[in-house]
Amino acid sequence: MSAEQSPVGKQPTATYDSAFLKACRREPVPHTPVWFMRQAGRSLPEYRKVREGIPMLESCMRPELVAEITLQPVRRHGVDAAIYFSDIVVPLKAIGIDLDIKPGVGPVVEKPIRTRADLARLRDLTPEDVSYVTEAYGLLTRELGATPLIGFAGAPFTLASYLVEGGPSRNHEHTKALMYGDPQLWADLLDRLADITAAFLKVQIEAGASAVQLFDSWVGALAPADYRRFVQPASRKVFEAVAGYGVPRIHFGVGTGELLRDMGEAGADVVGVDWRGP
């Protein structure tokens, strides 16, 4: 190992020894590290300016724009880590799912996935499908220097909820109907999504991510027993798929106070809490 490289290979020693990565490894830190769980986005006037007139998904596929947006909160606030600018549905769009992010609504899927025949539409993700991600990481790692860069992906349950509902949902009726009504189809759907998510995170790690985050926006809609039975196996598969890289793995959900222990047991090194938890 050279003097300039960390124990996990590509990472510069200065990045490896950053307060953020030390905290992820439960090591003493010089100060409490601060970072954004997602891009600072709409709070920044410079973000609104560069995004003006550019649809969300297109913004995620322009490497120079992705790099600029990722860097903005680092420049303005001096945070301890950058979060890669993306959206949870980017890998689904990359494999050909007909979806769009509607302003004021969120991701909308043209043809929801609700039958076994629909699974065939979820093909494997390859690095070539998301070459713009690799390019953006190249731009970012040169600019960030010792500041760690966190990779980002949506968790299988939340991806499944968008695919099954066809868009955002308050009560996830179609999702729960499939989960309870056809447990095997549900398991196969989440297993397929786990493979796609793991492939997306691997691209980011190999391009230079210092840590990765699995973002489960809607999993707080489930009871703990349902989480353990219907969701945890797929999230665990994602974490296990990237474990060999040695980068910290973060898991975060919204409204998941009663699920935090179970989410940690899925394989995360760090579990995020939202504003509801102390």
Short mmCIF file of C-alpha atoms in Angstrom, two decimals:
data_model
loop_
_atom_site.label_atom_id
_atom_site.label_comp_id
_atom_site.label_asym_id
_atom_site.label_seq_id
_atom_site.Cartn_x
_atom_site.Cartn_y
_atom_site.Cartn_z
CA MET A 1 0.00 0.00 0.00
CA SER A 2 1.39 3.36 -0.97
CA ALA A 3 1.62 6.19 1.54
CA GLU A 4 -1.02 8.05 -0.42
CA GLN A 5 -3.66 5.35 -0.41
CA SER A 6 -6.04 4.19 2.28
CA PRO A 7 -6.60 0.57 3.32
CA VAL A 8 -9.59 0.35 0.94
CA GLY A 9 -7.59 1.01 -2.21
CA LYS A 10 -8.63 3.94 -4.36
CA GLN A 11 -9.42 6.36 -1.55
CA PRO A 12 -6.73 8.95 -0.74
CA THR A 13 -5.53 8.75 2.84
CA ALA A 14 -6.80 12.29 3.54
CA THR A 15 -10.32 11.18 2.53
CA TYR A 16 -10.09 7.96 4.52
CA ASP A 17 -9.04 9.93 7.59
CA SER A 18 -11.85 12.52 7.22
CA ALA A 19 -14.19 13.17 10.16
CA PHE A 20 -17.13 11.73 8.22
CA LEU A 21 -15.50 8.38 7.42
CA LYS A 22 -13.99 8.14 10.90
CA ALA A 23 -17.50 8.58 12.35
CA CYS A 24 -18.84 5.89 10.00
CA ARG A 25 -16.16 3.55 11.35
CA ARG A 26 -17.00 4.53 14.97
CA GLU A 27 -13.58 6.07 15.48
CA PRO A 28 -12.89 9.26 17.51
CA VAL A 29 -13.52 12.44 15.51
CA PRO A 30 -12.19 16.01 15.91
CA HIS A 31 -15.73 17.36 15.53
CA THR A 32 -19.21 16.05 14.83
CA PRO A 33 -19.35 15.68 11.03
CA VAL A 34 -22.24 17.32 9.19
CA TRP A 35 -23.60 16.33 5.80
CA PHE A 36 -26.87 16.26 3.90
CA MET A 37 -28.78 12.99 3.58
CA ARG A 38 -29.91 14.24 0.18
CA GLN A 39 -28.84 17.12 -2.04
CA ALA A 40 -29.44 20.54 -0.44
CA GLY A 41 -31.30 21.42 -3.63
CA ARG A 42 -34.19 23.80 -3.38
CA SER A 43 -32.76 25.68 -0.39
CA LEU A 44 -29.93 27.01 -2.57
CA PRO A 45 -30.48 29.84 -5.08
CA GLU A 46 -27.55 28.56 -7.16
CA TYR A 47 -29.28 25.18 -7.42
CA ARG A 48 -32.52 26.74 -8.62
CA LYS A 49 -30.58 28.75 -11.18
CA VAL A 50 -28.71 25.81 -12.77
CA ARG A 51 -31.83 23.60 -12.72
CA GLU A 52 -34.05 26.23 -14.33
CA GLY A 53 -35.91 24.72 -17.28
CA ILE A 54 -34.18 21.32 -16.99
CA PRO A 55 -36.36 18.33 -16.01
CA MET A 56 -35.21 16.37 -12.96
CA LEU A 57 -34.28 13.13 -14.73
CA GLU A 58 -32.37 15.02 -17.41
CA SER A 59 -30.50 16.86 -14.66
CA CYS A 60 -29.40 13.50 -13.24
CA MET A 61 -27.98 12.40 -16.60
CA ARG A 62 -25.79 15.44 -17.40
CA PRO A 63 -22.39 14.75 -15.80
CA GLU A 64 -21.25 18.37 -15.59
CA LEU A 65 -24.57 19.47 -14.12
CA VAL A 66 -24.56 16.59 -11.62
CA ALA A 67 -21.05 17.57 -10.55
CA GLU A 68 -22.00 21.23 -10.15
CA ILE A 69 -25.11 20.46 -8.06
CA THR A 70 -23.23 17.96 -5.89
CA LEU A 71 -20.52 20.54 -5.17
CA GLN A 72 -22.82 23.46 -4.37
CA PRO A 73 -23.54 22.69 -0.67
CA VAL A 74 -19.87 21.78 -0.14
CA ARG A 75 -18.81 25.18 -1.43
CA ARG A 76 -21.50 27.11 0.42
CA HIS A 77 -21.60 25.30 3.75
CA GLY A 78 -18.26 23.49 4.00
CA VAL A 79 -20.00 20.22 4.90
CA ASP A 80 -17.92 17.16 5.82
CA ALA A 81 -19.13 15.03 2.89
CA ALA A 82 -20.82 15.50 -0.46
CA ILE A 83 -23.89 13.50 -1.51
CA TYR A 84 -24.04 12.43 -5.15
CA PHE A 85 -26.90 14.21 -6.94
CA SER A 86 -29.30 11.63 -8.30
CA ASP A 87 -32.82 10.30 -7.85
CA ILE A 88 -33.94 6.89 -6.66
CA VAL A 89 -35.62 6.09 -10.01
CA VAL A 90 -32.52 6.79 -12.15
CA PRO A 91 -31.51 3.10 -12.44
CA LEU A 92 -35.09 2.16 -13.38
CA LYS A 93 -35.07 4.77 -16.16
CA ALA A 94 -31.65 3.49 -17.24
CA ILE A 95 -32.96 -0.04 -17.84
CA GLY A 96 -35.85 1.21 -19.95
CA ILE A 97 -38.79 1.60 -17.55
CA ASP A 98 -41.15 4.22 -18.97
CA LEU A 99 -41.30 6.79 -16.17
CA ASP A 100 -40.92 10.48 -15.56
CA ILE A 101 -40.66 12.78 -12.56
CA LYS A 102 -43.63 15.13 -12.70
CA PRO A 103 -43.11 18.51 -11.03
CA GLY A 104 -45.15 18.71 -7.85
CA VAL A 105 -46.04 15.01 -8.05
CA GLY A 106 -42.92 12.85 -8.14
CA PRO A 107 -42.01 9.72 -10.12
CA VAL A 108 -44.85 8.45 -12.33
CA VAL A 109 -44.62 5.03 -14.03
CA GLU A 110 -46.53 4.69 -17.31
CA LYS A 111 -47.26 0.95 -16.90
CA PRO A 112 -47.18 -0.26 -13.28
CA ILE A 113 -45.65 -3.65 -12.49
CA ARG A 114 -48.25 -5.94 -10.93
CA THR A 115 -47.98 -9.36 -12.60
CA ARG A 116 -45.30 -11.99 -13.02
CA ALA A 117 -45.10 -11.20 -16.74
CA ASP A 118 -44.20 -7.61 -15.82
CA LEU A 119 -40.98 -8.77 -14.13
CA ALA A 120 -39.43 -9.33 -17.55
CA ARG A 121 -39.29 -5.55 -17.96
CA LEU A 122 -36.75 -5.35 -15.13
CA ARG A 123 -33.53 -6.35 -16.89
CA ASP A 124 -30.05 -6.25 -15.37
CA LEU A 125 -28.33 -2.89 -15.05
CA THR A 126 -24.90 -2.58 -16.68
CA PRO A 127 -22.24 0.12 -16.21
CA GLU A 128 -22.86 1.18 -19.82
CA ASP A 129 -26.48 2.02 -18.91
CA VAL A 130 -25.23 4.69 -16.52
CA SER A 131 -21.98 5.85 -18.13
CA TYR A 132 -22.95 9.42 -17.19
CA VAL A 133 -22.62 8.38 -13.51
CA THR A 134 -19.03 7.24 -13.99
CA GLU A 135 -18.24 10.44 -15.87
CA ALA A 136 -19.77 12.63 -13.15
CA TYR A 137 -17.80 10.80 -10.46
CA GLY A 138 -14.61 11.46 -12.38
CA LEU A 139 -15.34 15.18 -12.38
CA LEU A 140 -16.30 15.14 -8.69
CA THR A 141 -13.42 13.18 -7.23
CA ARG A 142 -10.97 15.59 -8.87
CA GLU A 143 -12.78 18.61 -7.42
CA LEU A 144 -13.55 17.29 -3.95
CA GLY A 145 -10.02 16.39 -2.91
CA ALA A 146 -10.15 15.12 0.68
CA THR A 147 -13.94 15.58 1.01
CA PRO A 148 -15.70 12.19 0.90
CA LEU A 149 -18.39 11.55 -1.70
CA ILE A 150 -21.45 9.50 -0.71
CA GLY A 151 -23.05 7.30 -3.35
CA PHE A 152 -26.83 7.18 -3.49
CA ALA A 153 -29.51 4.64 -4.43
CA GLY A 154 -33.13 3.86 -3.66
CA ALA A 155 -33.88 0.74 -1.64
CA PRO A 156 -35.83 -2.17 -3.18
CA PHE A 157 -39.03 -1.56 -1.18
CA THR A 158 -39.34 2.09 -2.17
CA LEU A 159 -38.52 1.33 -5.81
CA ALA A 160 -41.13 -1.44 -5.75
CA SER A 161 -43.73 0.90 -4.26
CA TYR A 162 -43.31 3.36 -7.15
CA LEU A 163 -43.37 0.57 -9.73
CA VAL A 164 -46.46 -1.12 -8.29
CA GLU A 165 -48.45 2.00 -7.43
CA GLY A 166 -47.48 3.81 -10.63
CA GLY A 167 -46.49 6.87 -8.62
CA PRO A 168 -46.41 8.30 -5.10
CA SER A 169 -49.00 6.91 -2.68
CA ARG A 170 -50.19 7.76 0.82
CA ASN A 171 -51.34 4.28 1.83
CA HIS A 172 -49.58 1.97 -0.67
CA GLU A 173 -52.75 -0.05 -1.32
CA HIS A 174 -51.50 -1.80 -4.48
CA THR A 175 -48.09 -2.42 -2.94
CA LYS A 176 -49.53 -4.09 0.16
CA ALA A 177 -52.10 -6.01 -1.88
CA LEU A 178 -49.26 -7.55 -3.91
CA MET A 179 -47.06 -8.10 -0.86
CA TYR A 180 -49.78 -9.93 1.10
CA GLY A 181 -51.64 -11.44 -1.84
CA ASP A 182 -48.73 -12.95 -3.77
CA PRO A 183 -45.73 -13.18 -1.44
CA GLN A 184 -43.64 -15.14 -3.95
CA LEU A 185 -44.12 -12.60 -6.73
CA TRP A 186 -43.33 -9.85 -4.22
CA ALA A 187 -40.14 -11.62 -3.13
CA ASP A 188 -39.08 -12.10 -6.75
CA LEU A 189 -39.77 -8.42 -7.52
CA LEU A 190 -37.68 -7.20 -4.59
CA ASP A 191 -34.92 -9.66 -5.38
CA ARG A 192 -34.72 -8.33 -8.94
CA LEU A 193 -34.67 -4.75 -7.66
CA ALA A 194 -31.93 -5.66 -5.15
CA ASP A 195 -29.73 -6.81 -8.04
CA ILE A 196 -30.37 -3.59 -9.98
CA THR A 197 -29.69 -1.43 -6.92
CA ALA A 198 -26.52 -3.32 -6.04
CA ALA A 199 -25.24 -2.91 -9.60
CA PHE A 200 -25.95 0.84 -9.44
CA LEU A 201 -24.04 1.19 -6.16
CA LYS A 202 -21.13 -0.88 -7.49
CA VAL A 203 -20.76 1.53 -10.42
CA GLN A 204 -20.56 4.41 -7.96
CA ILE A 205 -18.08 2.72 -5.63
CA GLU A 206 -15.81 1.72 -8.49
CA ALA A 207 -15.98 5.29 -9.79
CA GLY A 208 -14.87 6.72 -6.44
CA ALA A 209 -17.68 6.79 -3.84
CA SER A 210 -16.28 6.91 -0.30
CA ALA A 211 -19.50 5.55 1.23
CA VAL A 212 -22.92 4.54 -0.07
CA GLN A 213 -26.42 5.26 1.13
CA LEU A 214 -29.53 3.12 0.61
CA PHE A 215 -32.55 5.42 0.83
CA ASP A 216 -35.89 3.77 1.75
CA SER A 217 -38.35 6.66 1.63
CA TRP A 218 -41.58 4.70 2.12
CA VAL A 219 -40.61 1.73 4.30
CA GLY A 220 -42.03 3.50 7.36
CA ALA A 221 -45.45 2.40 6.05
CA LEU A 222 -44.74 -1.14 7.30
CA ALA A 223 -44.95 -2.80 10.69
CA PRO A 224 -41.70 -4.35 12.01
CA ALA A 225 -42.83 -7.94 11.42
CA ASP A 226 -43.74 -7.13 7.81
CA TYR A 227 -40.43 -5.36 7.32
CA ARG A 228 -38.49 -8.37 8.54
CA ARG A 229 -40.45 -10.79 6.36
CA PHE A 230 -41.06 -8.83 3.18
CA VAL A 231 -38.27 -6.22 2.94
CA GLN A 232 -35.21 -7.00 5.02
CA PRO A 233 -33.97 -9.90 2.81
CA ALA A 234 -33.74 -7.65 -0.27
CA SER A 235 -32.05 -4.78 1.58
CA ARG A 236 -29.62 -7.28 3.11
CA LYS A 237 -28.82 -8.60 -0.37
CA VAL A 238 -27.88 -5.09 -1.51
CA PHE A 239 -25.60 -4.47 1.47
CA GLU A 240 -23.95 -7.89 1.13
CA ALA A 241 -23.33 -7.29 -2.57
CA VAL A 242 -21.17 -4.23 -1.83
CA ALA A 243 -19.64 -5.39 1.46
CA GLY A 244 -16.41 -6.51 -0.19
CA TYR A 245 -15.51 -2.97 -1.21
CA GLY A 246 -14.97 -1.95 2.40
CA VAL A 247 -16.78 1.39 2.15
CA PRO A 248 -19.28 2.38 4.87
CA ARG A 249 -22.90 1.52 4.10
CA ILE A 250 -25.63 3.89 5.29
CA HIS A 251 -29.33 3.00 5.55
CA PHE A 252 -32.03 5.63 5.90
CA GLY A 253 -35.82 5.60 5.92
CA VAL A 254 -38.53 8.11 6.76
CA GLY A 255 -40.78 7.51 9.76
CA THR A 256 -38.86 4.38 10.69
CA GLY A 257 -38.35 4.81 14.45
CA GLU A 258 -39.72 1.33 15.20
CA LEU A 259 -37.66 -0.21 12.37
CA LEU A 260 -34.21 1.17 13.20
CA ARG A 261 -32.88 -2.01 14.80
CA ASP A 262 -34.20 -4.16 11.94
CA MET A 263 -32.76 -1.79 9.34
CA GLY A 264 -29.38 -2.00 11.03
CA GLU A 265 -29.59 -5.77 11.03
CA ALA A 266 -30.04 -5.66 7.25
CA GLY A 267 -26.32 -4.94 7.08
CA ALA A 268 -25.78 -1.19 7.40
CA ASP A 269 -22.78 0.31 9.17
CA VAL A 270 -24.70 3.54 9.79
CA VAL A 271 -28.46 3.94 10.27
CA GLY A 272 -29.99 7.37 9.79
CA VAL A 273 -32.80 8.76 11.93
CA ASP A 274 -35.25 11.41 10.82
CA TRP A 275 -36.58 14.40 12.77
CA ARG A 276 -39.05 12.20 14.68
CA GLY A 277 -36.33 10.39 16.61
CA PRO A 278 -34.10 11.81 19.38
#
